[in-house]
Short mmCIF file of C-alpha atoms in Angstrom, two decimals:
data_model
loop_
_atom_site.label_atom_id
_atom_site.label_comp_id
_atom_site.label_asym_id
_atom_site.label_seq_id
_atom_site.Cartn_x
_atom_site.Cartn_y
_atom_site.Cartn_z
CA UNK B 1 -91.31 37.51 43.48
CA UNK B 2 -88.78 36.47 40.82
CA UNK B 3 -89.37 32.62 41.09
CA UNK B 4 -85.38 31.36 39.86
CA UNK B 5 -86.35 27.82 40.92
CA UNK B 6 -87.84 25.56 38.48
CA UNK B 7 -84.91 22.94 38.70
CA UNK B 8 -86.89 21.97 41.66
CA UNK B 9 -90.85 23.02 40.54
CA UNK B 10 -92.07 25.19 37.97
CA UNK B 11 -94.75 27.94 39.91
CA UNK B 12 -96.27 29.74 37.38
CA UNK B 13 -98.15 27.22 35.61
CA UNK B 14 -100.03 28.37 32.25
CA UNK B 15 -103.49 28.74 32.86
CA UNK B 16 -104.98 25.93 30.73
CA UNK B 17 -102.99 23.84 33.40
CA UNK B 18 -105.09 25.24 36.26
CA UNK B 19 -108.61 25.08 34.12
CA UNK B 20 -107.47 20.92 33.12
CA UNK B 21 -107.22 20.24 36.42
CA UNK B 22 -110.36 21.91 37.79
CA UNK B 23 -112.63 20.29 35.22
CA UNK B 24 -111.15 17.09 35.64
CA UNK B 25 -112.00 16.92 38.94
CA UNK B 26 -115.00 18.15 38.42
CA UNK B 27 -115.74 15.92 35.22
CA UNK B 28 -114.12 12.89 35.83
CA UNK B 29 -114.04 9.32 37.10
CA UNK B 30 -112.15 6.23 37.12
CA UNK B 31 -110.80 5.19 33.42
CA UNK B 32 -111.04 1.67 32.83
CA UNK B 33 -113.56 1.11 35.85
CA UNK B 34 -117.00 1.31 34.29
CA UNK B 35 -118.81 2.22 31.32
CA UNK B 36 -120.78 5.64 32.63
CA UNK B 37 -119.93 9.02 31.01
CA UNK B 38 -117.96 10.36 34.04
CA UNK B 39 -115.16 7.19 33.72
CA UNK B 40 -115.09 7.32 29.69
CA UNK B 41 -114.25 10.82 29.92
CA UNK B 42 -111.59 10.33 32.42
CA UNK B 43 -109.83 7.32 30.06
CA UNK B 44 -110.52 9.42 26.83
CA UNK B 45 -108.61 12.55 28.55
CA UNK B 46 -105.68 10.08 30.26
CA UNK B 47 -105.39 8.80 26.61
CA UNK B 48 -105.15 12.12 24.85
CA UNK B 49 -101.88 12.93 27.33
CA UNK B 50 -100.68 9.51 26.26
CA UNK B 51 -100.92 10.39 22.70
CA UNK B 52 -99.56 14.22 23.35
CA UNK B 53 -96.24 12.54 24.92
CA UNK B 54 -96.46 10.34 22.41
CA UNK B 55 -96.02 12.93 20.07
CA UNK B 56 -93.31 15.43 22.28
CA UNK B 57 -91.32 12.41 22.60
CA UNK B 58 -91.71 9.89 19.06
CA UNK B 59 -92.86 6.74 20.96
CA UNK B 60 -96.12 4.83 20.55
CA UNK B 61 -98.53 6.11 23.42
CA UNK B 62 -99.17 2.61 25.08
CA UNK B 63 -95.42 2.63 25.64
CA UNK B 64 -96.00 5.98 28.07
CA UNK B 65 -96.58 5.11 31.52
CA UNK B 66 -97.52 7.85 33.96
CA UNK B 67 -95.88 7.81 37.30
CA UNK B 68 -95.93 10.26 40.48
CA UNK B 69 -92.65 11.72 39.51
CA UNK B 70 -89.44 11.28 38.02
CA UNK B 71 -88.15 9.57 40.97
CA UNK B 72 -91.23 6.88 40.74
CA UNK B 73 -89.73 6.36 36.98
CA UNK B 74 -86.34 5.76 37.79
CA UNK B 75 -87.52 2.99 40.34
CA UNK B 76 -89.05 1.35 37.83
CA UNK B 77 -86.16 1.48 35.60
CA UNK B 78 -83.58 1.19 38.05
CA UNK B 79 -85.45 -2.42 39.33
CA UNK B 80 -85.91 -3.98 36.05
CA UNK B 81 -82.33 -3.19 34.58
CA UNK B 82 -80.08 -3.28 37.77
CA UNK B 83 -80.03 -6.42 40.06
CA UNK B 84 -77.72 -7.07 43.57
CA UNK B 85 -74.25 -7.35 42.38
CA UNK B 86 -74.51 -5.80 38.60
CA UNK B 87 -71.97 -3.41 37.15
CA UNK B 88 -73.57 -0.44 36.44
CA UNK B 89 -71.52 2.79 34.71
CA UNK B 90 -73.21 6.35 35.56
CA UNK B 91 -71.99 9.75 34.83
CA UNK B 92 -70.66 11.96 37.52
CA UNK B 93 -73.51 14.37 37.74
CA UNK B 94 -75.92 12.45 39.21
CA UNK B 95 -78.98 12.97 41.42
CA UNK B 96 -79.60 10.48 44.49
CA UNK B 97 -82.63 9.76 42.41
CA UNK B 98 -80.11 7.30 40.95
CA UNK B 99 -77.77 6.86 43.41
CA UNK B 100 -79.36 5.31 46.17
CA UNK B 101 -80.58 3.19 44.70
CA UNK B 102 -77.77 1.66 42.91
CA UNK B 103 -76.33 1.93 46.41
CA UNK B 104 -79.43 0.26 47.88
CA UNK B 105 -79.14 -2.20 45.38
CA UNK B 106 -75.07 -3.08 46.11
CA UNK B 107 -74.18 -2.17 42.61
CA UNK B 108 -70.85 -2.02 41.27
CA UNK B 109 -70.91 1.25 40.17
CA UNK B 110 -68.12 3.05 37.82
CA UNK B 111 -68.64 6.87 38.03
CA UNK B 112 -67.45 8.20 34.08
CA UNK B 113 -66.83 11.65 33.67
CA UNK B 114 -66.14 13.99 36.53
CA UNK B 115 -65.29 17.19 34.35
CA UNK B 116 -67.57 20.09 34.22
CA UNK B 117 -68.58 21.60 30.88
CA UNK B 118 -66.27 19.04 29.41
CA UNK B 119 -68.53 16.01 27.17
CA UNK B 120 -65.26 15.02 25.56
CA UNK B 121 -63.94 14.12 28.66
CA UNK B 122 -67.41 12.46 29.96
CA UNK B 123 -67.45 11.02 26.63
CA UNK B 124 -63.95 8.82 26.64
CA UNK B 125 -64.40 7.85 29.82
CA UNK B 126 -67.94 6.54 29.30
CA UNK B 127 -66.82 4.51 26.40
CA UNK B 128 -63.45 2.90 28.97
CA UNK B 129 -66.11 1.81 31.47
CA UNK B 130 -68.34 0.02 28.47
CA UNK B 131 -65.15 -1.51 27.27
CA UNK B 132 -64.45 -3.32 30.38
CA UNK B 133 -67.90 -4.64 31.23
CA UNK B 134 -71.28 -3.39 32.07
CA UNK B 135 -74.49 -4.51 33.08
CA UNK B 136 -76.29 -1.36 32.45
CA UNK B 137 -75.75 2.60 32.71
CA UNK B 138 -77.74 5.59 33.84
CA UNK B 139 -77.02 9.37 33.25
CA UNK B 140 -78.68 12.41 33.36
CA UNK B 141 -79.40 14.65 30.40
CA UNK B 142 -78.76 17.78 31.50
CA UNK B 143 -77.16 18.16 35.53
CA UNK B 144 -79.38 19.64 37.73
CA UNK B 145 -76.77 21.43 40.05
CA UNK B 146 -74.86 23.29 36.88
CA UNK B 147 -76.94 22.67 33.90
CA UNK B 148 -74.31 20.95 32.15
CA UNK B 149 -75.76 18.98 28.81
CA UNK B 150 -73.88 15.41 28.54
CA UNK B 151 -73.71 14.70 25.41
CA UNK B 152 -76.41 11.79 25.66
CA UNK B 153 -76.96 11.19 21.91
CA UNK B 154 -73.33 10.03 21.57
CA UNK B 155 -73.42 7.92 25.17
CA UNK B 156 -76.76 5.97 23.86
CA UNK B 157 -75.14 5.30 20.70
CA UNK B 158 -72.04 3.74 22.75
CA UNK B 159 -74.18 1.74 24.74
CA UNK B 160 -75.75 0.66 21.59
CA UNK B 161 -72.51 -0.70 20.36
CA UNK B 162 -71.35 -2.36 23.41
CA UNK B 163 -75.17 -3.72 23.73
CA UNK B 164 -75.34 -2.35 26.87
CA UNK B 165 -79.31 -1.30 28.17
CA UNK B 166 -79.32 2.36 29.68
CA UNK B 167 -81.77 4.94 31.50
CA UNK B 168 -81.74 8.37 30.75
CA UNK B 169 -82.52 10.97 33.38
CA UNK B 170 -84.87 13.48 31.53
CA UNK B 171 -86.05 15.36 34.82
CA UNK B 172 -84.18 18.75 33.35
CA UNK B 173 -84.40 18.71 30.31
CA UNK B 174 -87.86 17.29 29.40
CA UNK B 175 -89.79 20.37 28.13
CA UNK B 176 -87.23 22.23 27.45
CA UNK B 177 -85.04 20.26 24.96
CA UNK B 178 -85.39 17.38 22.12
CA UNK B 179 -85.81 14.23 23.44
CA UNK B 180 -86.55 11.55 20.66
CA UNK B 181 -87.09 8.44 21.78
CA UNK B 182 -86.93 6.76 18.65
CA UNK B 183 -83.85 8.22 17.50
CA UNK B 184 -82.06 7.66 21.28
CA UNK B 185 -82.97 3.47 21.46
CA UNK B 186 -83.16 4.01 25.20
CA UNK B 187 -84.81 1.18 26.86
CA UNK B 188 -86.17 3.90 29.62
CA UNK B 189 -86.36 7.88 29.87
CA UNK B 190 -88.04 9.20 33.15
CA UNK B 191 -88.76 12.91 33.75
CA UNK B 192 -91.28 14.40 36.06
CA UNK B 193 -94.20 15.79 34.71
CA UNK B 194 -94.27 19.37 37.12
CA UNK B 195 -90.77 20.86 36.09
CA UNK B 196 -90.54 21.72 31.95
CA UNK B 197 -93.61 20.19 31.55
CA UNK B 198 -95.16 22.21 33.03
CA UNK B 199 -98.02 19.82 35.22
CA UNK B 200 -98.56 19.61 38.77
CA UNK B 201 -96.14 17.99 41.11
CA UNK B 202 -97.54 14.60 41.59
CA UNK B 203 -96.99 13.77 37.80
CA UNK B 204 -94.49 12.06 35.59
CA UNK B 205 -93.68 10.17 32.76
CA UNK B 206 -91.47 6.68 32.13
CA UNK B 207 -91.00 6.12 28.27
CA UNK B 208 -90.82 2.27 28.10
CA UNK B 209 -88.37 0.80 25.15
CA UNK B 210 -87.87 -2.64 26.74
CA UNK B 211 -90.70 -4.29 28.83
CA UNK B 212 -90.34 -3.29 32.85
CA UNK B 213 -90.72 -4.93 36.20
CA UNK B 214 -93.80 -3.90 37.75
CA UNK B 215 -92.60 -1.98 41.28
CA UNK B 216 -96.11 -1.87 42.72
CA UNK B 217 -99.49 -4.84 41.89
CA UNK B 218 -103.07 -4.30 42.21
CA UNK B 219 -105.96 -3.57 40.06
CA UNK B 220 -105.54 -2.02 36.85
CA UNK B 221 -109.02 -2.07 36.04
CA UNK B 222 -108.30 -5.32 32.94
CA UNK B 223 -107.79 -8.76 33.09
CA UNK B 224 -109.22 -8.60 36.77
CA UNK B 225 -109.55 -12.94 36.97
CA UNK B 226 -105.68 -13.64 36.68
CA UNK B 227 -103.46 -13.08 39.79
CA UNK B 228 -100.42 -11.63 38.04
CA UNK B 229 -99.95 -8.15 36.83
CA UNK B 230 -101.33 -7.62 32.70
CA UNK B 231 -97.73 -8.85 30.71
CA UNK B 232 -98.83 -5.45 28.26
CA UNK B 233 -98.17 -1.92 28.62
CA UNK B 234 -99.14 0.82 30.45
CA UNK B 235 -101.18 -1.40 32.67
CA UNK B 236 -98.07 -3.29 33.17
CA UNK B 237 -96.98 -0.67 35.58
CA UNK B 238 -100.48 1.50 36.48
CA UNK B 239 -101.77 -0.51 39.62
CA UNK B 240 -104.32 1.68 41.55
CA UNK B 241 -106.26 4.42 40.57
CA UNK B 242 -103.95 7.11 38.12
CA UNK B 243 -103.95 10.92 39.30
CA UNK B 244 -106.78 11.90 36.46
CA UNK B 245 -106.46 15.84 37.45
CA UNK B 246 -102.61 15.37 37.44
CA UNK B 247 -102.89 13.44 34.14
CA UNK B 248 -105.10 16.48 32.43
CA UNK B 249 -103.12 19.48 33.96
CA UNK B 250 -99.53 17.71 32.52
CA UNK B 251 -101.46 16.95 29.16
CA UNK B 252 -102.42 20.75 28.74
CA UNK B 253 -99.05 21.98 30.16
CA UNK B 254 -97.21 19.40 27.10
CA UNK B 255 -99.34 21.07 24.92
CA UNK B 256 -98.66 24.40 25.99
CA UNK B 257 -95.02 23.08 25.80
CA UNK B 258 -95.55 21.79 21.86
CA UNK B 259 -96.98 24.86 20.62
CA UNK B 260 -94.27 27.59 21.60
CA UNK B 261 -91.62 25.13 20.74
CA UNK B 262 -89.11 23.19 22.97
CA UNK B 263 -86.37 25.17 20.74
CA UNK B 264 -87.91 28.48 21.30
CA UNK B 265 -87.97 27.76 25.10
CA UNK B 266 -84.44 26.49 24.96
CA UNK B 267 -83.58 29.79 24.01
CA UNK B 268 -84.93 31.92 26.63
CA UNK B 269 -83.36 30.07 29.58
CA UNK B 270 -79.97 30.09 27.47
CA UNK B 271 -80.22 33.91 27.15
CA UNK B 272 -81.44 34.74 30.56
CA UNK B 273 -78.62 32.19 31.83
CA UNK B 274 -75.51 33.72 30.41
CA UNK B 275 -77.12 37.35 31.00
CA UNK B 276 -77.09 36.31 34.98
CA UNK B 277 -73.76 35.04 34.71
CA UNK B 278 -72.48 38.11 33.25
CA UNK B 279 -74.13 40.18 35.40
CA UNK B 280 -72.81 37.81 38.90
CA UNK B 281 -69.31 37.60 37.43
CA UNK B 282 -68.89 41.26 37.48
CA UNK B 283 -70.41 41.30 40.74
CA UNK B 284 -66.59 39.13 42.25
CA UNK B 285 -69.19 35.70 42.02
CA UNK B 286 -67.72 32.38 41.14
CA UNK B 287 -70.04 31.35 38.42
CA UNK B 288 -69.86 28.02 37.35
CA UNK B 289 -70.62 28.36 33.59
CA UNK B 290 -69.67 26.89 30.08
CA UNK B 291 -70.68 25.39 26.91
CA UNK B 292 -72.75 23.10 26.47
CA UNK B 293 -74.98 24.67 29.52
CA UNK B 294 -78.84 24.91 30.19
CA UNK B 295 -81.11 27.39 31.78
CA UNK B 296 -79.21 26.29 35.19
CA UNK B 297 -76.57 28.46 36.63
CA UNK B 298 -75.05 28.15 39.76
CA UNK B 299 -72.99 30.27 41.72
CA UNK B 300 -71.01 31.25 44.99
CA UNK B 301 -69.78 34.21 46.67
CA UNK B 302 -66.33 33.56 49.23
CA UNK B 303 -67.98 35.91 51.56
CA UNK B 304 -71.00 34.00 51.57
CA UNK B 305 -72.25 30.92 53.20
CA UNK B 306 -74.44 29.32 50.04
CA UNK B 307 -77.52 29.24 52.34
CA UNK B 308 -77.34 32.59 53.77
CA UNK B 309 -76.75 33.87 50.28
CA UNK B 310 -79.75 32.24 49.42
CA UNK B 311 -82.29 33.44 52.25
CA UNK B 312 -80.72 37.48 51.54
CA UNK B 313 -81.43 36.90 47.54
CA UNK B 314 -85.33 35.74 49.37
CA UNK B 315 -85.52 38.17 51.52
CA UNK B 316 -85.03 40.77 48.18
CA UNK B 317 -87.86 38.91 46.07
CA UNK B 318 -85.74 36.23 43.98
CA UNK B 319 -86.31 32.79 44.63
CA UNK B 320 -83.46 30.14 44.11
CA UNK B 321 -82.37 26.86 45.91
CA UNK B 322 -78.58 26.55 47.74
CA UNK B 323 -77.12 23.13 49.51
CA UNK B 324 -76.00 20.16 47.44
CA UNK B 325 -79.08 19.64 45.17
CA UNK B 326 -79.89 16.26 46.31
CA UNK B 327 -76.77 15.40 44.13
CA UNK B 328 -73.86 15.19 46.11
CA UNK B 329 -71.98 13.58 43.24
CA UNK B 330 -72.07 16.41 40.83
CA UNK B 331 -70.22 18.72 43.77
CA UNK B 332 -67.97 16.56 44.35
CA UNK B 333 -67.48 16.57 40.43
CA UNK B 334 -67.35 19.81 40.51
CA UNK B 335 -65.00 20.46 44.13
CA UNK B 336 -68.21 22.07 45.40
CA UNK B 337 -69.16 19.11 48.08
CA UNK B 338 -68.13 21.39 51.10
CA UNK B 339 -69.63 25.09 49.99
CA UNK B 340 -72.81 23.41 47.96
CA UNK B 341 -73.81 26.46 45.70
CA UNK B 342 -76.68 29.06 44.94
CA UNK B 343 -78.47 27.66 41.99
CA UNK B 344 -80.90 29.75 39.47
CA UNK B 345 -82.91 27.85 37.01
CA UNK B 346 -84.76 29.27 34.65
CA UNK B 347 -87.64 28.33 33.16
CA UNK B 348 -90.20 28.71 30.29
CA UNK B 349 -90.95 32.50 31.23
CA UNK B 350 -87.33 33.31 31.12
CA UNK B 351 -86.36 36.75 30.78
CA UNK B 352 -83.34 38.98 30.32
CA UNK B 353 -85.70 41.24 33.36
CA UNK B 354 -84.86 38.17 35.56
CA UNK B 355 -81.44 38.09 34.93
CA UNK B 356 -81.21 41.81 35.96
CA UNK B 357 -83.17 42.07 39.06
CA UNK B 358 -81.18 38.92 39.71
CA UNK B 359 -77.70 41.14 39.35
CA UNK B 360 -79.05 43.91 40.45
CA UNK B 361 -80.29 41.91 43.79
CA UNK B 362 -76.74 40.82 44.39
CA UNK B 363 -75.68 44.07 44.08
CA UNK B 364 -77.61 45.46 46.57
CA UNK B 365 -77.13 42.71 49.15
CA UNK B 366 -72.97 42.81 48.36
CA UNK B 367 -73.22 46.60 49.07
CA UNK B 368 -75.33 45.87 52.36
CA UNK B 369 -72.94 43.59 53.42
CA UNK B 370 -70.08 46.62 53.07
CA UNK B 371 -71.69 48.63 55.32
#
């Protein structure tokens, strides 16, 4: 199988992700809930992936929380920033991840930027909703439907200057590009932990710049006497027991991530991406590509519905995802709302072989379709 479909999980884990995992749960306890060897190790190895984000991303590790995915992050985020009523500017490629809650929350929201490929365009129009008032913003890094890159450096600094707080949506691009805390002055990032970073679904990460709302209370395993949650971070927002085998998997896949380079990886979704839509485009697919694009291409075919498409690319050994995406308003962005789209997203085994038997599928299922 060709797996096309890490926008939604990476498969093919490296296998010091698999051999963290097993020893962890073979190895460890609780952290933070007694002083035997089996709990020490666990909170030595859940520190170590504090301090390896810590690293990836330029933030202290204390200021790393680990949640169950990106989703779990952006609740967190969402809730402390965002109350009933508040004026909140987001881009127009967002993923309900975002979205329903701002809805949940009766936000006034102010959608900026509805052209594709375009960050000039996302880019004025982000700055005209700052102007006239807001209470916060989220946007995504990179758009999970077409892989378009928003120009996020240049929104946080805007946000900066109308001293507005924001959340960044790092669930694809974490892994895969530069994200610098430091440097961005977000007051939260949120990715999941089992897409570019290569861990086990279960996992993610919130980088904290501004103190949060606890979503969930219980024990955290410190300052059990007091009835309120610890006022310090991560324990702030770790109530329960953490996944420790999740926590060890994501720390080896970040530091399989950290030693072949973000950059390096950048690369070989780029090249595999515009061979694929090279290859589609000659093919008579509409192939929704640009500048400023990722490893995610996605694609449709007017004889084609985009699910069908899907199941005869399956049925031929490449795996993809087709519907809306969970992010209804990037298609309607992008006029794609009715049709949804094929997407391929590449990941950190990228290939210009992928692209091919990608084409080359296509090929054969446009020629079985002639007959």
């Amino acid at each position: 199988m060709i797996y096309l479909d890490h926008g939604a999980t990476t498969l093919h884990k490296p296998d010091s992700v698999r051999r963290a995992i097993n020893w962890a749960i073979e190895n460890c306890g609780n952290p933070g809930r007694g002083g035997h060897p089996a709990a020490v190790r666990a909170g030595e190895v859940v520190f170590r992936c504090r301090e390896q984000a810590g690293k990836l991303f330029s933030l202290p590790p204390e200021r790393v929380v680990f949640t169950s995915n990106c989703t779990h992050g952006l609740n967190i985020a969402i809730n402390t920033l965002v109350k009933p009523g508040c004026r909140v500017v987001i881009s127009g490629f967002e993923h309900n991840a975002v979205t329903r809650l701002l809805y949940a929350l009766k936000a006034q929201i102010t959608i900026a930027g509805r052209k594709l490929f375009d960050p000039e365009d996302t880019l004025e129009e982000f700055e005209a909703a700052l102007r006239r008032g807001q209470d916060a913003a989220v946007f995504t890094h990179v758009s999970n439907v077409f892989g378009y890159i928003l120009p996020v450096e240049k929104m946080a600094t805007l946000c900066r200057q109308y001293q507005v707080p924001f959340i960044i949506d790092a669930a694809q691009s974490a892994g895969s590009m530069e994200i610098n805390m430091e440097a961005l002055g977000a007051d939260f990032i949120a990715m999941p932990g089992h897409k570019g970073l290569l861990g086990p679904q279960g996992t993610g990460l919130l980088l904290c710049g501004r103190e949060p709302a606890p979503l969930l209370f219980g024990g955290t395993g410190s300052v059990s006497r007091q009835q309120e949650m610890p006022d310090f971070l991560p324990d702030r927002l770790e109530a329960g027991t953490v996944n420790v085998p999740g926590i060890c998997g994501l720390c080896a896949g970040m530091e399989y991530v950290a030693k072949t380079g973000v950059q390096k990886i950048a690369r070989r979704e780029m090249q595999a991406k515009n061979a694929a839509a090279r290859g589609l485009q000659k093919l008579g697919f509409e192939v929704f590509a640009g500048e400023n694009q990722s490893g995610v291409l996605s694609f449709l075919h007017p004889a084609w519905d985009c699910e069908e498409l899907a199941g005869a690319f399956a049925q031929r050994g490449i795996a993809m995802r087709a519907g809306l995406h969970c992010a209804p308003t990037a298609h309607e962005s992008a006029g794609t709302l009715e049709t949804g789209t094929v997407r391929a997203s590449f990941g950190h085994d990228a290939s210009i072989g992928q692209a091919n038997a990608l084409a080359q599928a296509a090929s054969r299922i446009l020629s079985h379709q002639k007959k």
